[in-house]
Amino acid sequence: MATVHLRIGDLVWGKLGRYPPWPGKVVSPPKDLKKPRGKKCHFVKFFGTEDHAWIKVEQLKPYHPHKEEMIKINKGKRFQQAVDAVEDFLKKKEKQGGKEQYVCTPLWSGTLDAPVKMTVVFVVFVWSVQDTRSTSIQAADSTAINGSITPTDKRIGFLGLGLMGSGIVSNLLKMGHVVTVWNRTVEKCDLFIQEGARLGRTPAEVVSMCDITFSCVSDPKAARDLVLGPSGVLQGIRPGKCYVEMSTVDPETITELSQVISSRGGRFLEAPVAGSQQVSNEGMLVILAAGDRTVYEDCSSCFQAMGKTSFFLGEVGNAARMMLILNMVQGSFMATIAEGLTLAQATGQSQHTFLDILSQGQMASTFVDQKCQNILQGNFKPDYYLKHIQKDLRLAISMGDTANHPTPMAAAANEVYKRAKALDQSDNDMSAVYRAYIH
């Protein structure tokens, strides 16, 4: 097996989990970031993303010889933007008199487990091209973000290991956080215990053991029960303890929970997340926070581990309101897409052609493409439960009533989801709303 000697500035292709091979660049890691033990590897920053990863040296092949091959098999807009960023980078290097040389080593596949910000789960292969002059550690393009995650030394608790919570906890552990978990069905904790998490017997015990406790459950009732029920969160709250509610619930529930936590001297933050199971697994959630600003700041490394960005929206209730509006739009849009697919079929049009046309227009998005492809394949494995998006629509409509603001589009979409639930689609993905139109 050939030995490859890399230097700062080398370009790479890397396969990011289920995504296509992606271009990147070898850079210097942050000074406080240790290299994984027992691994001869380099720190790589990927173009057009916020991803960073330690990559084994065996995972190298030339960039240029494989460039055309990669472009032929990958047509996505973000991929093309990343390739364009590489080309711009190379043009700048050429103007500055840089030269390149190529290196090659065998294929490898494996799992990365380094405490750095990345959504990479598997890097199956990487190619590299060496630049003999560059020692720059600047971002490969304007969208890349320097730095990595230094996990907080605070003890973290997490309650609720559902579709979203499981991915969040996994990323917290990967990034080096000390996490204690609890779930109503204790068997769901086993995998995370194997990954290094600690087990809490009750919500109260988790809160009492930890400095910051997050929760992510299904609906307002579950959120209230978790805090106010037997051996609940409230029993473990002491002055200075932090509680972060990540569930998507109504503003009234959030206000109530904030008040009872604060009454015991606790510090409260709401932080619902925009995304899905896949996005959660990849650590690319969008976090909407409101409440105690100091808790938000204390959660910085946790939010970096689980998400690509976070927003602080001010007083308690604002994040709940914004989250419901976002999910109202998403749920209504999904119902409209399902309606379009079924209308195409009913009028003798090709659903595949409809999707091809849609993917080339202004509404093109990964969300639309993935949901539609799954519908056409009959794949309704839950990425975001249909029952939960219907709950969000219901809460958004109620919020509109409270504000004396009409929500006729959301109301119409809600009725379609209610029909889908009557057809036993509650535990399928939200895209199963499609079935409400064909039965």
CSV table of C-alpha atoms in Angstrom, one decimal:
chain,number,residue,atom,x,y,z
A,1,MET,CA,0.0,0.0,0.0
A,2,ALA,CA,1.4,3.4,-1.0
A,3,THR,CA,2.1,6.0,1.6
A,4,VAL,CA,0.8,9.5,0.9
A,5,HIS,CA,2.4,12.6,2.3
A,6,LEU,CA,-0.1,15.4,2.5
A,7,ARG,CA,0.2,19.1,3.4
A,8,ILE,CA,-2.0,22.0,4.2
A,9,GLY,CA,-3.9,23.1,1.0
A,10,ASP,CA,-4.5,19.7,-0.6
A,11,LEU,CA,-7.8,19.4,-2.3
A,12,VAL,CA,-10.1,16.4,-1.7
A,13,TRP,CA,-13.2,14.6,-2.8
A,14,GLY,CA,-15.2,13.1,0.0
A,15,LYS,CA,-18.4,11.0,0.1
A,16,LEU,CA,-20.6,12.5,2.9
A,17,GLY,CA,-22.8,9.7,4.2
A,18,ARG,CA,-25.7,9.2,1.8
A,19,TYR,CA,-24.6,12.2,-0.2
A,20,PRO,CA,-22.5,12.2,-3.4
A,21,PRO,CA,-18.7,12.6,-3.3
A,22,TRP,CA,-18.0,16.2,-2.2
A,23,PRO,CA,-14.9,18.4,-2.8
A,24,GLY,CA,-12.9,19.7,0.2
A,25,LYS,CA,-9.5,20.9,1.3
A,26,VAL,CA,-7.0,19.8,3.9
A,27,VAL,CA,-6.6,22.6,6.5
A,28,SER,CA,-5.0,23.1,9.9
A,29,PRO,CA,-7.3,22.0,12.7
A,30,PRO,CA,-8.0,24.4,15.6
A,31,LYS,CA,-5.2,24.4,18.1
A,32,ASP,CA,-7.4,23.0,20.9
A,33,LEU,CA,-8.7,20.1,18.7
A,34,LYS,CA,-6.9,16.9,19.2
A,35,LYS,CA,-6.3,14.4,16.5
A,36,PRO,CA,-8.2,11.0,17.0
A,37,ARG,CA,-6.0,8.5,18.7
A,38,GLY,CA,-4.5,5.7,16.7
A,39,LYS,CA,-5.5,7.3,13.4
A,40,LYS,CA,-3.1,8.8,10.9
A,41,CYS,CA,-5.3,11.4,9.4
A,42,HIS,CA,-5.8,15.0,8.2
A,43,PHE,CA,-8.3,17.6,9.0
A,44,VAL,CA,-10.6,18.4,6.0
A,45,LYS,CA,-12.9,21.3,5.3
A,46,PHE,CA,-15.6,20.7,2.6
A,47,PHE,CA,-16.4,23.3,0.0
A,48,GLY,CA,-19.9,24.8,0.0
A,49,THR,CA,-20.8,23.4,3.5
A,50,GLU,CA,-20.1,23.8,7.1
A,51,ASP,CA,-18.7,20.3,7.4
A,52,HIS,CA,-15.3,19.4,8.9
A,53,ALA,CA,-13.8,15.9,9.5
A,54,TRP,CA,-10.7,14.0,10.3
A,55,ILE,CA,-9.9,11.8,7.3
A,56,LYS,CA,-7.6,8.8,7.3
A,57,VAL,CA,-4.6,9.2,5.0
A,58,GLU,CA,-5.5,5.9,3.2
A,59,GLN,CA,-8.6,7.6,1.8
A,60,LEU,CA,-6.8,9.5,-1.1
A,61,LYS,CA,-7.0,9.6,-4.8
A,62,PRO,CA,-6.4,12.5,-7.3
A,63,TYR,CA,-9.0,15.2,-7.7
A,64,HIS,CA,-8.6,16.2,-11.3
A,65,PRO,CA,-8.7,12.7,-12.9
A,66,HIS,CA,-12.0,12.0,-11.3
A,67,LYS,CA,-13.6,15.4,-11.7
A,68,GLU,CA,-15.5,14.7,-14.9
A,69,GLU,CA,-16.7,11.4,-13.5
A,70,MET,CA,-18.1,13.1,-10.4
A,71,ILE,CA,-19.8,15.9,-12.4
A,72,LYS,CA,-21.5,13.3,-14.6
A,73,ILE,CA,-23.1,11.4,-11.8
A,74,ASN,CA,-24.0,14.3,-9.5
A,75,LYS,CA,-26.3,17.0,-10.9
A,76,GLY,CA,-27.5,18.8,-7.7
A,77,LYS,CA,-27.4,22.6,-7.5
A,78,ARG,CA,-25.5,22.6,-4.2
A,79,PHE,CA,-23.0,20.1,-5.6
A,80,GLN,CA,-22.4,22.3,-8.7
A,81,GLN,CA,-21.9,25.3,-6.5
A,82,ALA,CA,-19.3,23.4,-4.5
A,83,VAL,CA,-17.5,22.4,-7.6
A,84,ASP,CA,-17.6,26.0,-8.9
A,85,ALA,CA,-16.1,27.1,-5.6
A,86,VAL,CA,-13.2,24.6,-6.1
A,87,GLU,CA,-12.6,26.0,-9.6
A,88,ASP,CA,-12.7,29.6,-8.4
A,89,PHE,CA,-10.2,28.6,-5.7
A,90,LEU,CA,-7.9,26.9,-8.3
A,91,LYS,CA,-8.1,29.9,-10.6
A,92,LYS,CA,-7.0,32.2,-7.8
A,93,LYS,CA,-4.1,29.8,-7.0
A,94,GLU,CA,-3.1,29.8,-10.6
A,95,LYS,CA,-3.0,33.6,-10.7
A,96,GLN,CA,-0.8,33.5,-7.7
A,97,GLY,CA,1.7,31.1,-9.3
A,98,GLY,CA,0.7,27.9,-7.5
A,99,LYS,CA,1.5,24.5,-8.9
A,100,GLU,CA,-0.2,21.1,-8.3
A,101,GLN,CA,0.9,17.5,-8.1
A,102,TYR,CA,-1.2,14.4,-7.8
A,103,VAL,CA,-1.2,11.6,-5.3
A,104,CYS,CA,-3.2,8.3,-5.2
A,105,THR,CA,-3.9,5.6,-2.7
A,106,PRO,CA,-6.4,2.8,-2.3
A,107,LEU,CA,-10.1,2.9,-1.5
A,108,TRP,CA,-11.3,2.7,2.1
A,109,SER,CA,-14.7,2.8,3.9
A,110,GLY,CA,-15.4,3.4,7.6
A,111,THR,CA,-16.9,5.5,10.3
A,112,LEU,CA,-15.5,8.8,11.5
A,113,ASP,CA,-15.9,9.6,15.2
A,114,ALA,CA,-14.0,12.9,15.7
A,115,PRO,CA,-15.2,15.7,18.1
A,116,VAL,CA,-15.6,18.3,15.3
A,117,LYS,CA,-18.6,20.0,13.7
A,118,MET,CA,-19.6,17.8,10.8
A,119,THR,CA,-22.6,16.1,9.3
A,120,VAL,CA,-20.4,13.4,7.8
A,121,VAL,CA,-21.3,10.0,9.1
A,122,PHE,CA,-19.4,7.8,6.6
A,123,VAL,CA,-16.6,8.9,4.4
A,124,VAL,CA,-16.3,6.0,1.9
A,125,PHE,CA,-13.6,7.5,-0.2
A,126,VAL,CA,-11.6,10.7,-0.7
A,127,TRP,CA,-9.3,11.9,-3.5
A,128,SER,CA,-6.6,14.5,-3.1
A,129,VAL,CA,-4.6,16.9,-5.2
A,130,GLN,CA,-1.6,18.5,-3.6
A,131,ASP,CA,-0.7,22.1,-4.0
A,132,THR,CA,3.0,22.6,-3.5
A,133,ARG,CA,2.7,26.3,-2.5
A,134,SER,CA,-0.4,26.9,-0.4
A,135,THR,CA,-0.3,27.0,3.4
A,136,SER,CA,-3.5,29.0,3.7
A,137,ILE,CA,-6.1,27.8,6.3
A,138,GLN,CA,-8.8,30.2,5.1
A,139,ALA,CA,-12.2,28.9,4.4
A,140,ALA,CA,-12.5,27.2,1.0
A,141,ASP,CA,-15.4,29.5,0.0
A,142,SER,CA,-17.5,32.1,1.6
A,143,THR,CA,-20.0,29.7,3.0
A,144,ALA,CA,-17.6,27.6,5.0
A,145,ILE,CA,-17.2,28.4,8.7
A,146,ASN,CA,-13.9,28.2,10.5
A,147,GLY,CA,-13.5,26.5,13.8
A,148,SER,CA,-14.9,23.4,15.5
A,149,ILE,CA,-16.8,22.4,18.7
A,150,THR,CA,-15.2,22.5,22.1
A,151,PRO,CA,-17.8,20.7,24.2
A,152,THR,CA,-19.1,22.5,27.3
A,153,ASP,CA,-17.9,21.1,30.7
A,154,LYS,CA,-21.5,21.3,31.9
A,155,ARG,CA,-23.3,18.0,32.5
A,156,ILE,CA,-26.1,17.5,29.9
A,157,GLY,CA,-29.3,15.7,30.4
A,158,PHE,CA,-31.7,14.6,27.6
A,159,LEU,CA,-35.3,13.4,27.9
A,160,GLY,CA,-37.0,11.8,24.9
A,161,LEU,CA,-35.3,9.6,22.3
A,162,GLY,CA,-37.8,9.8,19.5
A,163,LEU,CA,-37.1,10.5,15.8
A,164,MET,CA,-35.5,13.9,16.6
A,165,GLY,CA,-34.1,13.3,20.0
A,166,SER,CA,-32.1,10.2,19.0
A,167,GLY,CA,-30.2,12.1,16.4
A,168,ILE,CA,-29.6,15.1,18.7
A,169,VAL,CA,-28.2,12.8,21.5
A,170,SER,CA,-26.0,10.9,19.1
A,171,ASN,CA,-24.4,14.2,17.9
A,172,LEU,CA,-24.0,15.5,21.4
A,173,LEU,CA,-22.0,12.3,22.3
A,174,LYS,CA,-20.0,12.4,19.1
A,175,MET,CA,-18.9,16.0,19.9
A,176,GLY,CA,-17.6,15.0,23.3
A,177,HIS,CA,-20.5,16.1,25.6
A,178,VAL,CA,-21.2,14.2,28.8
A,179,VAL,CA,-24.9,13.2,28.4
A,180,THR,CA,-27.4,11.5,30.7
A,181,VAL,CA,-30.5,10.1,29.0
A,182,TRP,CA,-34.0,9.1,29.9
A,183,ASN,CA,-36.8,7.7,27.8
A,184,ARG,CA,-40.3,6.4,28.6
A,185,THR,CA,-39.4,3.2,26.8
A,186,VAL,CA,-36.1,2.4,28.5
A,187,GLU,CA,-34.9,0.1,25.8
A,188,LYS,CA,-34.3,3.0,23.5
A,189,CYS,CA,-31.6,4.2,25.9
A,190,ASP,CA,-29.4,1.1,25.3
A,191,LEU,CA,-27.7,2.2,22.1
A,192,PHE,CA,-26.7,5.5,23.6
A,193,ILE,CA,-25.4,3.8,26.8
A,194,GLN,CA,-23.2,1.8,24.5
A,195,GLU,CA,-22.0,5.1,22.9
A,196,GLY,CA,-21.0,6.5,26.3
A,197,ALA,CA,-24.2,8.1,27.7
A,198,ARG,CA,-25.3,7.6,31.3
A,199,LEU,CA,-28.8,6.4,32.2
A,200,GLY,CA,-31.2,8.3,34.4
A,201,ARG,CA,-34.0,6.4,36.0
A,202,THR,CA,-36.5,9.2,36.0
A,203,PRO,CA,-36.8,12.8,34.6
A,204,ALA,CA,-36.3,14.2,38.1
A,205,GLU,CA,-33.1,12.2,38.6
A,206,VAL,CA,-31.7,13.4,35.2
A,207,VAL,CA,-32.4,17.0,36.1
A,208,SER,CA,-30.8,16.6,39.6
A,209,MET,CA,-27.7,15.0,38.1
A,210,CYS,CA,-27.2,17.6,35.3
A,211,ASP,CA,-26.6,21.3,34.8
A,212,ILE,CA,-28.6,21.6,31.6
A,213,THR,CA,-31.5,19.3,30.7
A,214,PHE,CA,-33.1,19.2,27.3
A,215,SER,CA,-36.4,17.5,26.4
A,216,CYS,CA,-37.9,16.7,23.1
A,217,VAL,CA,-41.3,15.0,23.2
A,218,SER,CA,-44.4,14.7,21.0
A,219,ASP,CA,-47.0,17.3,22.0
A,220,PRO,CA,-48.1,19.7,24.7
A,221,LYS,CA,-49.6,17.0,26.9
A,222,ALA,CA,-46.4,15.0,26.9
A,223,ALA,CA,-44.4,18.1,27.6
A,224,ARG,CA,-46.5,19.0,30.6
A,225,ASP,CA,-46.6,15.5,31.9
A,226,LEU,CA,-42.8,15.3,31.7
A,227,VAL,CA,-42.4,18.4,33.9
A,228,LEU,CA,-45.4,18.2,36.2
A,229,GLY,CA,-46.0,14.4,36.5
A,230,PRO,CA,-44.7,11.9,39.1
A,231,SER,CA,-40.9,11.9,39.4
A,232,GLY,CA,-41.0,14.7,36.8
A,233,VAL,CA,-38.6,17.5,35.9
A,234,LEU,CA,-40.0,19.9,38.4
A,235,GLN,CA,-39.1,17.6,41.3
A,236,GLY,CA,-35.4,17.8,40.2
A,237,ILE,CA,-35.2,21.6,39.7
A,238,ARG,CA,-33.1,23.5,42.1
A,239,PRO,CA,-31.8,27.1,41.9
A,240,GLY,CA,-29.5,27.5,38.9
A,241,LYS,CA,-30.6,24.3,37.1
A,242,CYS,CA,-31.3,24.9,33.4
A,243,TYR,CA,-34.2,23.4,31.5
A,244,VAL,CA,-34.5,23.6,27.7
A,245,GLU,CA,-37.8,22.6,26.0
A,246,MET,CA,-37.2,21.5,22.4
A,247,SER,CA,-40.7,20.1,21.7
A,248,THR,CA,-42.9,21.8,19.2
A,249,VAL,CA,-45.8,23.0,21.4
A,250,ASP,CA,-48.1,26.0,21.7
A,251,PRO,CA,-47.0,29.3,23.3
A,252,GLU,CA,-49.4,28.8,26.2
A,253,THR,CA,-47.8,25.5,27.2
A,254,ILE,CA,-44.3,27.1,26.9
A,255,THR,CA,-45.3,30.0,29.1
A,256,GLU,CA,-46.7,27.6,31.7
A,257,LEU,CA,-43.6,25.5,31.8
A,258,SER,CA,-41.4,28.6,32.0
A,259,GLN,CA,-43.3,29.9,35.0
A,260,VAL,CA,-43.2,26.6,37.0
A,261,ILE,CA,-39.5,26.1,36.3
A,262,SER,CA,-38.7,29.7,37.3
A,263,SER,CA,-40.8,29.3,40.4
A,264,ARG,CA,-38.3,26.8,41.7
A,265,GLY,CA,-35.3,28.9,40.8
A,266,GLY,CA,-34.6,27.2,37.5
A,267,ARG,CA,-33.6,28.9,34.3
A,268,PHE,CA,-35.7,28.2,31.3
A,269,LEU,CA,-35.2,28.3,27.5
A,270,GLU,CA,-37.4,27.1,24.7
A,271,ALA,CA,-35.6,25.8,21.7
A,272,PRO,CA,-37.8,23.9,19.2
A,273,VAL,CA,-36.0,22.7,16.1
A,274,ALA,CA,-36.8,22.8,12.4
A,275,GLY,CA,-35.9,19.6,10.5
A,276,SER,CA,-36.5,15.9,10.3
A,277,GLN,CA,-35.0,12.7,11.4
A,278,GLN,CA,-32.5,12.7,8.7
A,279,VAL,CA,-31.5,16.3,9.3
A,280,SER,CA,-31.3,15.6,13.0
A,281,ASN,CA,-29.0,12.6,12.4
A,282,GLU,CA,-26.8,14.8,10.3
A,283,GLY,CA,-26.5,17.5,12.9
A,284,MET,CA,-28.0,20.1,10.6
A,285,LEU,CA,-31.1,21.2,12.5
A,286,VAL,CA,-32.2,24.9,12.7
A,287,ILE,CA,-32.7,25.8,16.4
A,288,LEU,CA,-35.2,28.6,17.4
A,289,ALA,CA,-34.6,29.7,20.9
A,290,ALA,CA,-36.3,32.2,23.3
A,291,GLY,CA,-36.3,32.9,27.0
A,292,ASP,CA,-33.2,33.1,29.2
A,293,ARG,CA,-30.4,34.5,27.1
A,294,THR,CA,-27.7,33.2,29.4
A,295,VAL,CA,-29.0,29.6,29.1
A,296,TYR,CA,-28.9,30.1,25.3
A,297,GLU,CA,-25.2,31.1,25.6
A,298,ASP,CA,-24.5,28.2,27.9
A,299,CYS,CA,-26.0,25.8,25.3
A,300,SER,CA,-23.7,27.1,22.5
A,301,SER,CA,-21.6,23.9,22.0
A,302,CYS,CA,-24.7,21.8,22.2
A,303,PHE,CA,-26.5,23.8,19.6
A,304,GLN,CA,-23.4,23.6,17.4
A,305,ALA,CA,-23.3,19.8,17.7
A,306,MET,CA,-27.0,19.4,16.8
A,307,GLY,CA,-27.6,22.1,14.3
A,308,LYS,CA,-26.2,24.2,11.5
A,309,THR,CA,-27.6,27.5,12.9
A,310,SER,CA,-29.6,28.9,15.8
A,311,PHE,CA,-31.7,32.0,16.3
A,312,PHE,CA,-32.5,33.8,19.6
A,313,LEU,CA,-35.9,35.3,19.3
A,314,GLY,CA,-36.4,37.1,22.6
A,315,GLU,CA,-39.0,36.4,25.2
A,316,VAL,CA,-40.6,33.1,26.0
A,317,GLY,CA,-43.2,32.0,23.5
A,318,ASN,CA,-41.7,33.6,20.4
A,319,ALA,CA,-39.9,30.4,19.4
A,320,ALA,CA,-43.1,28.4,19.7
A,321,ARG,CA,-44.9,30.9,17.6
A,322,MET,CA,-42.3,30.9,14.9
A,323,MET,CA,-42.0,27.1,14.9
A,324,LEU,CA,-45.7,26.7,14.4
A,325,ILE,CA,-45.7,29.2,11.5
A,326,LEU,CA,-42.9,27.3,9.8
A,327,ASN,CA,-44.5,23.9,10.2
A,328,MET,CA,-47.9,25.3,9.1
A,329,VAL,CA,-46.2,26.4,5.9
A,330,GLN,CA,-44.4,23.1,5.5
A,331,GLY,CA,-47.5,21.0,6.2
A,332,SER,CA,-49.6,23.0,3.8
A,333,PHE,CA,-47.0,22.8,1.1
A,334,MET,CA,-46.7,19.0,1.5
A,335,ALA,CA,-50.4,18.6,1.1
A,336,THR,CA,-50.4,20.8,-2.0
A,337,ILE,CA,-47.6,18.7,-3.5
A,338,ALA,CA,-49.6,15.5,-2.8
A,339,GLU,CA,-52.6,17.1,-4.4
A,340,GLY,CA,-50.6,18.0,-7.5
A,341,LEU,CA,-49.2,14.5,-7.9
A,342,THR,CA,-52.6,12.9,-7.7
A,343,LEU,CA,-54.2,15.5,-10.0
A,344,ALA,CA,-51.5,14.7,-12.5
A,345,GLN,CA,-52.3,11.0,-12.3
A,346,ALA,CA,-56.1,11.7,-12.6
A,347,THR,CA,-55.6,13.8,-15.7
A,348,GLY,CA,-53.4,11.3,-17.5
A,349,GLN,CA,-50.1,13.1,-16.9
A,350,SER,CA,-46.9,11.4,-15.8
A,351,GLN,CA,-46.1,11.9,-12.2
A,352,HIS,CA,-42.4,11.4,-12.9
A,353,THR,CA,-42.5,14.1,-15.5
A,354,PHE,CA,-44.4,16.4,-13.1
A,355,LEU,CA,-41.6,15.8,-10.6
A,356,ASP,CA,-38.9,16.4,-13.2
A,357,ILE,CA,-40.4,19.7,-14.3
A,358,LEU,CA,-41.0,20.7,-10.6
A,359,SER,CA,-37.3,20.0,-9.8
A,360,GLN,CA,-36.2,22.4,-12.5
A,361,GLY,CA,-38.3,25.3,-11.5
A,362,GLN,CA,-38.4,27.9,-8.7
A,363,MET,CA,-39.9,25.5,-6.2
A,364,ALA,CA,-37.0,23.0,-6.6
A,365,SER,CA,-35.7,21.8,-3.2
A,366,THR,CA,-34.2,18.8,-1.6
A,367,PHE,CA,-37.4,18.6,0.5
A,368,VAL,CA,-39.7,18.4,-2.5
A,369,ASP,CA,-37.4,16.0,-4.4
A,370,GLN,CA,-37.0,13.5,-1.5
A,371,LYS,CA,-40.7,13.6,-0.5
A,372,CYS,CA,-41.9,13.1,-4.0
A,373,GLN,CA,-39.5,10.3,-4.8
A,374,ASN,CA,-40.5,8.5,-1.7
A,375,ILE,CA,-44.2,8.9,-2.6
A,376,LEU,CA,-43.6,7.5,-6.1
A,377,GLN,CA,-41.7,4.6,-4.5
A,378,GLY,CA,-44.4,4.0,-2.0
A,379,ASN,CA,-41.9,4.6,0.8
A,380,PHE,CA,-43.6,6.3,3.8
A,381,LYS,CA,-41.1,5.4,6.5
A,382,PRO,CA,-41.4,8.3,9.0
A,383,ASP,CA,-38.9,11.1,8.8
A,384,TYR,CA,-41.4,13.5,10.4
A,385,TYR,CA,-44.6,11.8,11.7
A,386,LEU,CA,-47.8,12.7,9.9
A,387,LYS,CA,-49.6,12.9,13.3
A,388,HIS,CA,-47.1,15.5,14.4
A,389,ILE,CA,-47.4,17.8,11.4
A,390,GLN,CA,-51.2,17.6,11.8
A,391,LYS,CA,-50.8,18.5,15.5
A,392,ASP,CA,-48.6,21.5,14.4
A,393,LEU,CA,-51.3,22.6,11.9
A,394,ARG,CA,-54.0,22.4,14.6
A,395,LEU,CA,-51.9,24.4,17.0
A,396,ALA,CA,-51.1,27.0,14.3
A,397,ILE,CA,-54.8,27.4,13.4
A,398,SER,CA,-55.6,27.9,17.1
A,399,MET,CA,-52.8,30.5,17.4
A,400,GLY,CA,-54.3,32.3,14.4
A,401,ASP,CA,-57.8,32.3,16.1
A,402,THR,CA,-56.2,33.8,19.3
A,403,ALA,CA,-54.6,36.5,17.2
A,404,ASN,CA,-57.9,37.0,15.2
A,405,HIS,CA,-55.9,36.1,12.0
A,406,PRO,CA,-57.4,33.9,9.3
A,407,THR,CA,-55.6,30.7,8.3
A,408,PRO,CA,-57.9,29.2,5.6
A,409,MET,CA,-55.0,27.4,3.7
A,410,ALA,CA,-53.8,25.7,6.9
A,411,ALA,CA,-57.3,24.8,7.8
A,412,ALA,CA,-57.9,23.1,4.4
A,413,ALA,CA,-54.6,21.3,4.7
A,414,ASN,CA,-55.4,20.2,8.3
A,415,GLU,CA,-58.6,18.5,7.0
A,416,VAL,CA,-56.6,16.5,4.5
A,417,TYR,CA,-54.2,15.3,7.2
A,418,LYS,CA,-57.1,14.4,9.4
A,419,ARG,CA,-58.4,12.2,6.6
A,420,ALA,CA,-55.0,10.6,6.3
A,421,LYS,CA,-55.0,9.9,10.0
A,422,ALA,CA,-58.4,8.2,9.6
A,423,LEU,CA,-56.8,6.0,7.0
A,424,ASP,CA,-54.3,4.8,9.7
A,425,GLN,CA,-51.4,7.0,8.4
A,426,SER,CA,-50.6,8.7,11.7
A,427,ASP,CA,-47.3,6.8,12.3
A,428,ASN,CA,-46.1,7.1,8.7
A,429,ASP,CA,-44.2,10.1,7.2
A,430,MET,CA,-46.0,13.3,6.6
A,431,SER,CA,-45.8,12.6,2.9
A,432,ALA,CA,-48.4,9.8,3.5
A,433,VAL,CA,-51.0,12.7,3.2
A,434,TYR,CA,-50.8,11.6,-0.5
A,435,ARG,CA,-52.9,8.6,0.5
A,436,ALA,CA,-55.8,10.8,1.6
A,437,TYR,CA,-56.2,11.7,-2.1
A,438,ILE,CA,-56.2,8.1,-3.5
A,439,HIS,CA,-58.6,6.4,-1.1
